[in-house]
mmCIF file with all atom_site columns, C-alpha atoms in Angstrom:
data_model
loop_
_atom_site.group_PDB
_atom_site.id
_atom_site.type_symbol
_atom_site.label_atom_id
_atom_site.label_alt_id
_atom_site.label_comp_id
_atom_site.label_asym_id
_atom_site.label_entity_id
_atom_site.label_seq_id
_atom_site.pdbx_PDB_ins_code
_atom_site.Cartn_x
_atom_site.Cartn_y
_atom_site.Cartn_z
_atom_site.occupancy
_atom_site.B_iso_or_equiv
_atom_site.pdbx_formal_charge
_atom_site.auth_seq_id
_atom_site.auth_comp_id
_atom_site.auth_asym_id
_atom_site.auth_atom_id
_atom_site.pdbx_PDB_model_num
ATOM 1   C CA . MET A 1 1   ? 25.559 6.288  -24.504 1.00 0.00 ? 846  MET A CA 1
ATOM 2   C CA . SER A 1 2   ? 23.686 7.457  -27.585 1.00 0.00 ? 847  SER A CA 1
ATOM 3   C CA . GLU A 1 3   ? 23.563 11.068 -28.649 1.00 0.00 ? 848  GLU A CA 1
ATOM 4   C CA . GLU A 1 4   ? 20.615 13.062 -27.356 1.00 0.00 ? 849  GLU A CA 1
ATOM 5   C CA . ASN A 1 5   ? 17.928 14.232 -29.729 1.00 0.00 ? 850  ASN A CA 1
ATOM 6   C CA . VAL A 1 6   ? 16.704 17.800 -29.971 1.00 0.00 ? 851  VAL A CA 1
ATOM 7   C CA . VAL A 1 7   ? 13.060 18.710 -30.474 1.00 0.00 ? 852  VAL A CA 1
ATOM 8   C CA . LEU A 1 8   ? 12.503 20.115 -33.962 1.00 0.00 ? 853  LEU A CA 1
ATOM 9   C CA . VAL A 1 9   ? 9.928  22.903 -34.095 1.00 0.00 ? 854  VAL A CA 1
ATOM 10  C CA . ASP A 1 10  ? 8.198  25.182 -36.568 1.00 0.00 ? 855  ASP A CA 1
ATOM 11  C CA . LYS A 1 11  ? 8.362  28.983 -36.323 1.00 0.00 ? 856  LYS A CA 1
ATOM 12  C CA . ASN A 1 12  ? 5.568  28.884 -33.673 1.00 0.00 ? 857  ASN A CA 1
ATOM 13  C CA . ASP A 1 13  ? 7.401  26.357 -31.446 1.00 0.00 ? 858  ASP A CA 1
ATOM 14  C CA . ASN A 1 14  ? 5.126  23.466 -32.400 1.00 0.00 ? 859  ASN A CA 1
ATOM 15  C CA . GLN A 1 15  ? 6.995  20.160 -32.284 1.00 0.00 ? 860  GLN A CA 1
ATOM 16  C CA . ILE A 1 16  ? 7.470  18.620 -35.727 1.00 0.00 ? 861  ILE A CA 1
ATOM 17  C CA . GLY A 1 17  ? 10.004 15.898 -34.993 1.00 0.00 ? 862  GLY A CA 1
ATOM 18  C CA . LEU A 1 18  ? 13.247 14.818 -33.356 1.00 0.00 ? 863  LEU A CA 1
ATOM 19  C CA . MET A 1 19  ? 16.815 14.784 -34.631 1.00 0.00 ? 864  MET A CA 1
ATOM 20  C CA . PRO A 1 20  ? 20.212 13.947 -33.149 1.00 0.00 ? 865  PRO A CA 1
ATOM 21  C CA . LYS A 1 21  ? 21.679 17.143 -31.662 1.00 0.00 ? 866  LYS A CA 1
ATOM 22  C CA . MET A 1 22  ? 24.834 17.207 -33.796 1.00 0.00 ? 867  MET A CA 1
ATOM 23  C CA . GLU A 1 23  ? 22.895 16.580 -37.026 1.00 0.00 ? 868  GLU A CA 1
ATOM 24  C CA . ALA A 1 24  ? 20.550 19.491 -36.221 1.00 0.00 ? 869  ALA A CA 1
ATOM 25  C CA . HIS A 1 25  ? 23.560 21.752 -35.619 1.00 0.00 ? 870  HIS A CA 1
ATOM 26  C CA . LEU A 1 26  ? 25.292 20.641 -38.818 1.00 0.00 ? 871  LEU A CA 1
ATOM 27  C CA . LYS A 1 27  ? 22.151 21.207 -40.917 1.00 0.00 ? 872  LYS A CA 1
ATOM 28  C CA . GLY A 1 28  ? 20.937 24.340 -39.128 1.00 0.00 ? 873  GLY A CA 1
ATOM 29  C CA . ILE A 1 29  ? 17.481 22.885 -38.436 1.00 0.00 ? 874  ILE A CA 1
ATOM 30  C CA . LEU A 1 30  ? 15.211 24.924 -36.127 1.00 0.00 ? 875  LEU A CA 1
ATOM 31  C CA . HIS A 1 31  ? 14.946 23.281 -32.707 1.00 0.00 ? 876  HIS A CA 1
ATOM 32  C CA . ARG A 1 32  ? 13.806 24.114 -29.174 1.00 0.00 ? 877  ARG A CA 1
ATOM 33  C CA . ALA A 1 33  ? 16.312 25.432 -26.622 1.00 0.00 ? 878  ALA A CA 1
ATOM 34  C CA . PHE A 1 34  ? 16.402 27.405 -23.395 1.00 0.00 ? 879  PHE A CA 1
ATOM 35  C CA . SER A 1 35  ? 18.688 29.937 -21.728 1.00 0.00 ? 880  SER A CA 1
ATOM 36  C CA . VAL A 1 36  ? 18.626 30.469 -17.965 1.00 0.00 ? 881  VAL A CA 1
ATOM 37  C CA . PHE A 1 37  ? 19.394 33.891 -16.459 1.00 0.00 ? 882  PHE A CA 1
ATOM 38  C CA . LEU A 1 38  ? 19.875 33.980 -12.685 1.00 0.00 ? 883  LEU A CA 1
ATOM 39  C CA . VAL A 1 39  ? 19.955 37.337 -10.904 1.00 0.00 ? 884  VAL A CA 1
ATOM 40  C CA . ASN A 1 40  ? 20.860 38.033 -7.266  1.00 0.00 ? 885  ASN A CA 1
ATOM 41  C CA . SER A 1 41  ? 19.579 40.614 -4.788  1.00 0.00 ? 886  SER A CA 1
ATOM 42  C CA . GLN A 1 42  ? 22.312 43.076 -5.862  1.00 0.00 ? 887  GLN A CA 1
ATOM 43  C CA . ASN A 1 43  ? 20.928 43.108 -9.438  1.00 0.00 ? 888  ASN A CA 1
ATOM 44  C CA . GLN A 1 44  ? 23.883 41.063 -10.690 1.00 0.00 ? 889  GLN A CA 1
ATOM 45  C CA . ILE A 1 45  ? 23.651 38.286 -13.241 1.00 0.00 ? 890  ILE A CA 1
ATOM 46  C CA . LEU A 1 46  ? 25.429 34.955 -12.826 1.00 0.00 ? 891  LEU A CA 1
ATOM 47  C CA . LEU A 1 47  ? 27.526 34.187 -15.908 1.00 0.00 ? 892  LEU A CA 1
ATOM 48  C CA . GLN A 1 48  ? 29.313 30.981 -16.737 1.00 0.00 ? 893  GLN A CA 1
ATOM 49  C CA . LYS A 1 49  ? 32.392 30.523 -18.894 1.00 0.00 ? 894  LYS A CA 1
ATOM 50  C CA . ARG A 1 50  ? 31.754 27.491 -21.073 1.00 0.00 ? 895  ARG A CA 1
ATOM 51  C CA . SER A 1 51  ? 34.259 24.679 -20.807 1.00 0.00 ? 896  SER A CA 1
ATOM 52  C CA . ALA A 1 52  ? 36.961 24.882 -23.477 1.00 0.00 ? 897  ALA A CA 1
ATOM 53  C CA . ASN A 1 53  ? 36.092 21.239 -24.277 1.00 0.00 ? 898  ASN A CA 1
ATOM 54  C CA . LYS A 1 54  ? 32.514 21.987 -25.410 1.00 0.00 ? 899  LYS A CA 1
ATOM 55  C CA . TYR A 1 55  ? 31.763 21.051 -29.014 1.00 0.00 ? 900  TYR A CA 1
ATOM 56  C CA . HIS A 1 56  ? 31.096 24.702 -29.827 1.00 0.00 ? 901  HIS A CA 1
ATOM 57  C CA . SER A 1 57  ? 31.568 28.120 -28.224 1.00 0.00 ? 902  SER A CA 1
ATOM 58  C CA . GLY A 1 58  ? 34.066 26.724 -25.715 1.00 0.00 ? 903  GLY A CA 1
ATOM 59  C CA . GLY A 1 59  ? 35.786 29.253 -23.464 1.00 0.00 ? 904  GLY A CA 1
ATOM 60  C CA . LEU A 1 60  ? 33.151 31.941 -24.066 1.00 0.00 ? 905  LEU A CA 1
ATOM 61  C CA . TRP A 1 61  ? 31.105 33.714 -21.410 1.00 0.00 ? 906  TRP A CA 1
ATOM 62  C CA . THR A 1 62  ? 27.370 33.147 -21.487 1.00 0.00 ? 907  THR A CA 1
ATOM 63  C CA . ASN A 1 63  ? 24.214 33.183 -19.377 1.00 0.00 ? 908  ASN A CA 1
ATOM 64  C CA . THR A 1 64  ? 23.965 31.013 -16.279 1.00 0.00 ? 909  THR A CA 1
ATOM 65  C CA . CYS A 1 65  ? 22.974 27.860 -18.150 1.00 0.00 ? 910  CYS A CA 1
ATOM 66  C CA . CYS A 1 66  ? 21.624 26.820 -21.543 1.00 0.00 ? 911  CYS A CA 1
ATOM 67  C CA . SER A 1 67  ? 20.644 23.610 -23.279 1.00 0.00 ? 912  SER A CA 1
ATOM 68  C CA . HIS A 1 68  ? 17.831 21.719 -25.012 1.00 0.00 ? 913  HIS A CA 1
ATOM 69  C CA . PRO A 1 69  ? 14.751 20.081 -23.486 1.00 0.00 ? 914  PRO A CA 1
ATOM 70  C CA . ARG A 1 70  ? 14.230 16.380 -24.039 1.00 0.00 ? 915  ARG A CA 1
ATOM 71  C CA . ASP A 1 71  ? 11.261 15.020 -25.962 1.00 0.00 ? 916  ASP A CA 1
ATOM 72  C CA . GLY A 1 72  ? 8.153  15.519 -23.801 1.00 0.00 ? 917  GLY A CA 1
ATOM 73  C CA . GLU A 1 73  ? 10.035 17.530 -21.146 1.00 0.00 ? 918  GLU A CA 1
ATOM 74  C CA . ASN A 1 74  ? 8.461  20.755 -19.897 1.00 0.00 ? 919  ASN A CA 1
ATOM 75  C CA . ILE A 1 75  ? 10.736 23.777 -20.566 1.00 0.00 ? 920  ILE A CA 1
ATOM 76  C CA . ILE A 1 76  ? 10.836 24.775 -16.863 1.00 0.00 ? 921  ILE A CA 1
ATOM 77  C CA . ASP A 1 77  ? 11.708 21.220 -15.803 1.00 0.00 ? 922  ASP A CA 1
ATOM 78  C CA . ALA A 1 78  ? 14.428 21.094 -18.479 1.00 0.00 ? 923  ALA A CA 1
ATOM 79  C CA . GLY A 1 79  ? 15.878 24.384 -17.260 1.00 0.00 ? 924  GLY A CA 1
ATOM 80  C CA . LYS A 1 80  ? 15.935 23.183 -13.663 1.00 0.00 ? 925  LYS A CA 1
ATOM 81  C CA . ARG A 1 81  ? 17.521 19.864 -14.693 1.00 0.00 ? 926  ARG A CA 1
ATOM 82  C CA . ARG A 1 82  ? 20.349 21.453 -16.632 1.00 0.00 ? 927  ARG A CA 1
ATOM 83  C CA . LEU A 1 83  ? 20.872 24.245 -14.095 1.00 0.00 ? 928  LEU A CA 1
ATOM 84  C CA . PHE A 1 84  ? 21.575 21.580 -11.492 1.00 0.00 ? 929  PHE A CA 1
ATOM 85  C CA . GLU A 1 85  ? 23.679 19.427 -13.874 1.00 0.00 ? 930  GLU A CA 1
ATOM 86  C CA . GLU A 1 86  ? 25.851 22.337 -15.052 1.00 0.00 ? 931  GLU A CA 1
ATOM 87  C CA . MET A 1 87  ? 25.973 24.653 -12.027 1.00 0.00 ? 932  MET A CA 1
ATOM 88  C CA . GLY A 1 88  ? 24.797 22.610 -9.019  1.00 0.00 ? 933  GLY A CA 1
ATOM 89  C CA . ILE A 1 89  ? 21.945 25.089 -8.443  1.00 0.00 ? 934  ILE A CA 1
ATOM 90  C CA . LYS A 1 90  ? 18.336 24.438 -7.476  1.00 0.00 ? 935  LYS A CA 1
ATOM 91  C CA . THR A 1 91  ? 15.962 27.406 -7.724  1.00 0.00 ? 936  THR A CA 1
ATOM 92  C CA . ASP A 1 92  ? 12.585 28.330 -9.164  1.00 0.00 ? 937  ASP A CA 1
ATOM 93  C CA . LEU A 1 93  ? 12.456 29.494 -12.769 1.00 0.00 ? 938  LEU A CA 1
ATOM 94  C CA . LYS A 1 94  ? 9.842  31.240 -14.891 1.00 0.00 ? 939  LYS A CA 1
ATOM 95  C CA . VAL A 1 95  ? 9.587  31.902 -18.624 1.00 0.00 ? 940  VAL A CA 1
ATOM 96  C CA . ALA A 1 96  ? 10.487 35.512 -19.399 1.00 0.00 ? 941  ALA A CA 1
ATOM 97  C CA . PHE A 1 97  ? 10.374 35.618 -23.206 1.00 0.00 ? 942  PHE A CA 1
ATOM 98  C CA . ASN A 1 98  ? 11.477 33.687 -26.276 1.00 0.00 ? 943  ASN A CA 1
ATOM 99  C CA . PHE A 1 99  ? 13.192 34.478 -29.550 1.00 0.00 ? 944  PHE A CA 1
ATOM 100 C CA . THR A 1 100 ? 14.430 32.695 -32.652 1.00 0.00 ? 945  THR A CA 1
ATOM 101 C CA . TYR A 1 101 ? 17.907 33.086 -34.069 1.00 0.00 ? 946  TYR A CA 1
ATOM 102 C CA . LYS A 1 102 ? 20.204 31.499 -36.610 1.00 0.00 ? 947  LYS A CA 1
ATOM 103 C CA . ALA A 1 103 ? 23.974 31.872 -36.444 1.00 0.00 ? 948  ALA A CA 1
ATOM 104 C CA . GLU A 1 104 ? 26.989 30.155 -37.969 1.00 0.00 ? 949  GLU A CA 1
ATOM 105 C CA . LEU A 1 105 ? 29.513 28.915 -35.425 1.00 0.00 ? 950  LEU A CA 1
ATOM 106 C CA . GLU A 1 106 ? 32.973 27.414 -35.581 1.00 0.00 ? 951  GLU A CA 1
ATOM 107 C CA . ASN A 1 107 ? 33.446 23.844 -36.885 1.00 0.00 ? 952  ASN A CA 1
ATOM 108 C CA . GLY A 1 108 ? 30.803 24.340 -39.590 1.00 0.00 ? 953  GLY A CA 1
ATOM 109 C CA . LEU A 1 109 ? 27.989 24.257 -37.039 1.00 0.00 ? 954  LEU A CA 1
ATOM 110 C CA . ILE A 1 110 ? 24.812 26.323 -37.253 1.00 0.00 ? 955  ILE A CA 1
ATOM 111 C CA . GLU A 1 111 ? 22.691 27.283 -34.266 1.00 0.00 ? 956  GLU A CA 1
ATOM 112 C CA . HIS A 1 112 ? 19.061 27.706 -35.326 1.00 0.00 ? 957  HIS A CA 1
ATOM 113 C CA . GLU A 1 113 ? 17.035 27.795 -32.173 1.00 0.00 ? 958  GLU A CA 1
ATOM 114 C CA . TYR A 1 114 ? 13.682 28.761 -30.783 1.00 0.00 ? 959  TYR A CA 1
ATOM 115 C CA . ASP A 1 115 ? 15.126 29.875 -27.444 1.00 0.00 ? 960  ASP A CA 1
ATOM 116 C CA . HIS A 1 116 ? 13.015 30.148 -24.288 1.00 0.00 ? 961  HIS A CA 1
ATOM 117 C CA . VAL A 1 117 ? 14.629 32.532 -21.788 1.00 0.00 ? 962  VAL A CA 1
ATOM 118 C CA . LEU A 1 118 ? 14.042 31.476 -18.191 1.00 0.00 ? 963  LEU A CA 1
ATOM 119 C CA . ILE A 1 119 ? 14.774 33.712 -15.225 1.00 0.00 ? 964  ILE A CA 1
ATOM 120 C CA . GLY A 1 120 ? 15.244 33.019 -11.548 1.00 0.00 ? 965  GLY A CA 1
ATOM 121 C CA . GLU A 1 121 ? 16.748 34.382 -8.363  1.00 0.00 ? 966  GLU A CA 1
ATOM 122 C CA . PHE A 1 122 ? 19.815 32.995 -6.595  1.00 0.00 ? 967  PHE A CA 1
ATOM 123 C CA . ASN A 1 123 ? 22.131 34.480 -3.962  1.00 0.00 ? 968  ASN A CA 1
ATOM 124 C CA . ASP A 1 124 ? 24.933 31.971 -3.501  1.00 0.00 ? 969  ASP A CA 1
ATOM 125 C CA . SER A 1 125 ? 27.873 30.395 -5.320  1.00 0.00 ? 970  SER A CA 1
ATOM 126 C CA . PRO A 1 126 ? 27.436 27.644 -7.909  1.00 0.00 ? 971  PRO A CA 1
ATOM 127 C CA . ILE A 1 127 ? 29.151 24.258 -7.804  1.00 0.00 ? 972  ILE A CA 1
ATOM 128 C CA . LEU A 1 128 ? 30.467 23.863 -11.352 1.00 0.00 ? 973  LEU A CA 1
ATOM 129 C CA . ASN A 1 129 ? 30.414 20.719 -13.431 1.00 0.00 ? 974  ASN A CA 1
ATOM 130 C CA . LYS A 1 130 ? 33.847 21.238 -15.047 1.00 0.00 ? 975  LYS A CA 1
ATOM 131 C CA . ASP A 1 131 ? 32.760 19.313 -18.172 1.00 0.00 ? 976  ASP A CA 1
ATOM 132 C CA . GLU A 1 132 ? 30.217 22.090 -18.771 1.00 0.00 ? 977  GLU A CA 1
ATOM 133 C CA . ALA A 1 133 ? 31.611 25.300 -17.251 1.00 0.00 ? 978  ALA A CA 1
ATOM 134 C CA . GLU A 1 134 ? 35.165 26.278 -16.351 1.00 0.00 ? 979  GLU A CA 1
ATOM 135 C CA . ASP A 1 135 ? 34.441 29.512 -14.486 1.00 0.00 ? 980  ASP A CA 1
ATOM 136 C CA . TRP A 1 136 ? 31.665 31.759 -13.210 1.00 0.00 ? 981  TRP A CA 1
ATOM 137 C CA . LYS A 1 137 ? 31.140 35.292 -11.977 1.00 0.00 ? 982  LYS A CA 1
ATOM 138 C CA . TRP A 1 138 ? 28.492 37.605 -10.603 1.00 0.00 ? 983  TRP A CA 1
ATOM 139 C CA . ILE A 1 139 ? 28.504 40.856 -12.589 1.00 0.00 ? 984  ILE A CA 1
ATOM 140 C CA . SER A 1 140 ? 26.151 43.805 -12.648 1.00 0.00 ? 985  SER A CA 1
ATOM 141 C CA . ILE A 1 141 ? 23.690 43.890 -15.493 1.00 0.00 ? 986  ILE A CA 1
ATOM 142 C CA . GLU A 1 142 ? 25.017 47.335 -16.462 1.00 0.00 ? 987  GLU A CA 1
ATOM 143 C CA . GLU A 1 143 ? 28.621 46.044 -16.596 1.00 0.00 ? 988  GLU A CA 1
ATOM 144 C CA . VAL A 1 144 ? 27.623 43.115 -18.799 1.00 0.00 ? 989  VAL A CA 1
ATOM 145 C CA . GLY A 1 145 ? 26.015 45.501 -21.285 1.00 0.00 ? 990  GLY A CA 1
ATOM 146 C CA . LYS A 1 146 ? 29.142 47.652 -21.429 1.00 0.00 ? 991  LYS A CA 1
ATOM 147 C CA . ASP A 1 147 ? 31.462 44.656 -21.752 1.00 0.00 ? 992  ASP A CA 1
ATOM 148 C CA . ILE A 1 148 ? 29.451 43.140 -24.609 1.00 0.00 ? 993  ILE A CA 1
ATOM 149 C CA . ILE A 1 149 ? 29.873 46.406 -26.526 1.00 0.00 ? 994  ILE A CA 1
ATOM 150 C CA . GLU A 1 150 ? 33.642 46.352 -25.955 1.00 0.00 ? 995  GLU A CA 1
ATOM 151 C CA . ASN A 1 151 ? 34.316 42.591 -26.100 1.00 0.00 ? 996  ASN A CA 1
ATOM 152 C CA . GLU A 1 152 ? 31.450 40.914 -27.956 1.00 0.00 ? 997  GLU A CA 1
ATOM 153 C CA . LYS A 1 153 ? 33.765 38.144 -29.216 1.00 0.00 ? 998  LYS A CA 1
ATOM 154 C CA . ASP A 1 154 ? 34.181 36.936 -25.606 1.00 0.00 ? 999  ASP A CA 1
ATOM 155 C CA . TYR A 1 155 ? 30.469 35.997 -25.394 1.00 0.00 ? 1000 TYR A CA 1
ATOM 156 C CA . THR A 1 156 ? 28.290 33.344 -27.024 1.00 0.00 ? 1001 THR A CA 1
ATOM 157 C CA . VAL A 1 157 ? 26.162 34.527 -29.933 1.00 0.00 ? 1002 VAL A CA 1
ATOM 158 C CA . TRP A 1 158 ? 22.860 33.566 -28.266 1.00 0.00 ? 1003 TRP A CA 1
ATOM 159 C CA . PHE A 1 159 ? 23.764 35.354 -25.045 1.00 0.00 ? 1004 PHE A CA 1
ATOM 160 C CA . VAL A 1 160 ? 24.469 38.611 -26.896 1.00 0.00 ? 1005 VAL A CA 1
ATOM 161 C CA . ILE A 1 161 ? 21.032 38.403 -28.536 1.00 0.00 ? 1006 ILE A CA 1
ATOM 162 C CA . ALA A 1 162 ? 19.163 37.313 -25.398 1.00 0.00 ? 1007 ALA A CA 1
ATOM 163 C CA . PHE A 1 163 ? 20.916 39.851 -23.194 1.00 0.00 ? 1008 PHE A CA 1
ATOM 164 C CA . GLU A 1 164 ? 19.612 42.740 -25.322 1.00 0.00 ? 1009 GLU A CA 1
ATOM 165 C CA . TYR A 1 165 ? 16.017 41.570 -24.708 1.00 0.00 ? 1010 TYR A CA 1
ATOM 166 C CA . PHE A 1 166 ? 16.773 40.856 -21.050 1.00 0.00 ? 1011 PHE A CA 1
ATOM 167 C CA . TYR A 1 167 ? 18.391 44.244 -20.472 1.00 0.00 ? 1012 TYR A CA 1
ATOM 168 C CA . LYS A 1 168 ? 15.473 46.181 -21.963 1.00 0.00 ? 1013 LYS A CA 1
ATOM 169 C CA . ASN A 1 169 ? 12.866 44.295 -19.943 1.00 0.00 ? 1014 ASN A CA 1
ATOM 170 C CA . PHE A 1 170 ? 14.400 43.224 -16.648 1.00 0.00 ? 1015 PHE A CA 1
ATOM 171 C CA . LYS A 1 171 ? 16.975 45.698 -15.397 1.00 0.00 ? 1016 LYS A CA 1
ATOM 172 C CA . LYS A 1 172 ? 15.988 47.417 -12.156 1.00 0.00 ? 1017 LYS A CA 1
#
């Protein structure tokens, strides 16, 4: 199976090309991504612990699901696809906000993403794809904020950034 491409974008999220995912992460080229945040009726957020075998940020806690859309794939459809592939969940999603970030990771990789944050509601347990996620938990939005302050190194860099926006705009 060939490596998937990511959609390269300009600072306004206009597509300007395609590039193999690993090459984009080695060169730090801006590309389109999404992060899914699922919340339940108790105002808890569903976090996943990334599989230790992931090519970066393995073993870290993060939002419910995250990935890259395929060429020509709508961002909502991409979010739903990966949410089912990673967590076995089907639910409606909507775009909440977006942000751009650039961060150096382990293994000489650079995340430079135009990240679309998608939100949805879910009130059950996920069915994990162990190649993607090794654990999960429901945790109150308030507790996540406190834990990031105390244990930021336990979370992915994009989640820490996205959670700040999420917390300010979506806590009940």
